[in-house]
C-alpha positions as a printed NumPy array, in Angstrom:
array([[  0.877,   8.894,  -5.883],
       [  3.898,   7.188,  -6.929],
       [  3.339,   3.542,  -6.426],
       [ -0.105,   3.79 ,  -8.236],
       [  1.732,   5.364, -10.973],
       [  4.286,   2.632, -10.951],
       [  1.506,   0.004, -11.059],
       [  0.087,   1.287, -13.704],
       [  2.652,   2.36 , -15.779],
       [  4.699,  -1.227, -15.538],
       [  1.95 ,  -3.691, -15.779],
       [  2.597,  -4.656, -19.411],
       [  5.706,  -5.861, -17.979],
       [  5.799,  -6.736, -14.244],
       [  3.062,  -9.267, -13.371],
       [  0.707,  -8.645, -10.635],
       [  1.925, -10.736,  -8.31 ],
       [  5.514,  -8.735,  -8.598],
       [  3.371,  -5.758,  -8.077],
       [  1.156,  -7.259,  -4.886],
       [  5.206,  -8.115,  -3.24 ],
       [  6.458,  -5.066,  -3.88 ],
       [  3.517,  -3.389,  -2.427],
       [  3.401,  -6.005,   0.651],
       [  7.578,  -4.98 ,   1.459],
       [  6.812,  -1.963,   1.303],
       [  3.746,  -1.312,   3.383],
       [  5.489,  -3.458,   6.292],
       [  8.626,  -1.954,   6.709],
       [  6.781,   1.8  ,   6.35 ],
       [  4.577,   0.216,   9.488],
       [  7.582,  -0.962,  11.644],
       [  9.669,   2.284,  10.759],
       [  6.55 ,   4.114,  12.124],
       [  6.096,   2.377,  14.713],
       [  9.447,   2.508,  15.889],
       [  8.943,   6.206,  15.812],
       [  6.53 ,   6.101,  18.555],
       [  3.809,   6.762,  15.827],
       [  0.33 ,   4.227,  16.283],
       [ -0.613,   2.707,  12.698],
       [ -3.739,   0.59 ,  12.374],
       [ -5.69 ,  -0.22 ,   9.092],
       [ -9.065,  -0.65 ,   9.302],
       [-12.466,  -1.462,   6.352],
       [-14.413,   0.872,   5.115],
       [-18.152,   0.539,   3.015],
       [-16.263,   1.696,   0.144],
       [-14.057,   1.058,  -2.554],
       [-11.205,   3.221,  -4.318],
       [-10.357,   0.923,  -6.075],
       [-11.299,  -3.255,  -6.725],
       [-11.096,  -4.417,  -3.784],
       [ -9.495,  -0.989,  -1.868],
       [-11.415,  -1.042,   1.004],
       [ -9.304,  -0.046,   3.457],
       [ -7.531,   2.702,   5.33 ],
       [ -4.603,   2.836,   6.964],
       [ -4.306,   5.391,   9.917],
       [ -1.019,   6.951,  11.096],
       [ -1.709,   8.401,  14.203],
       [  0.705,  10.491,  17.011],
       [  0.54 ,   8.625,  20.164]])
């Protein structure tokens, strides 16, 4: 996955808060382009974790 990779790989040198932003942009533009494409997105919590604090999923879903 590339943005894990890029988290990873650049944290000695882009703070976390850089890295949350980035992540943020990107996640809500990917949900509007998707949703302008007729396609339903919802995120929802699940009983587990990933990763710290990854516990949720996002659903892309045909309408």
């Amino acid at each position: 996955m590339l943005s894990a990779h890029f988290l990873f790989r650049y944290s000695d040198r882009l703070d976390y808060e850089f890295h949350k932003n980035t992540v943020h942009d990107l996640l809500d533009r990917l949900i509007l382009e998707l949703e302008a494409d007729g396609l339903r997105v919802t995120e929802a919590k699940v009983p587990y974790e990933f990763m710290r604090n990854g516990n949720s999923l996002l659903s892309i879903r045909k309408m």
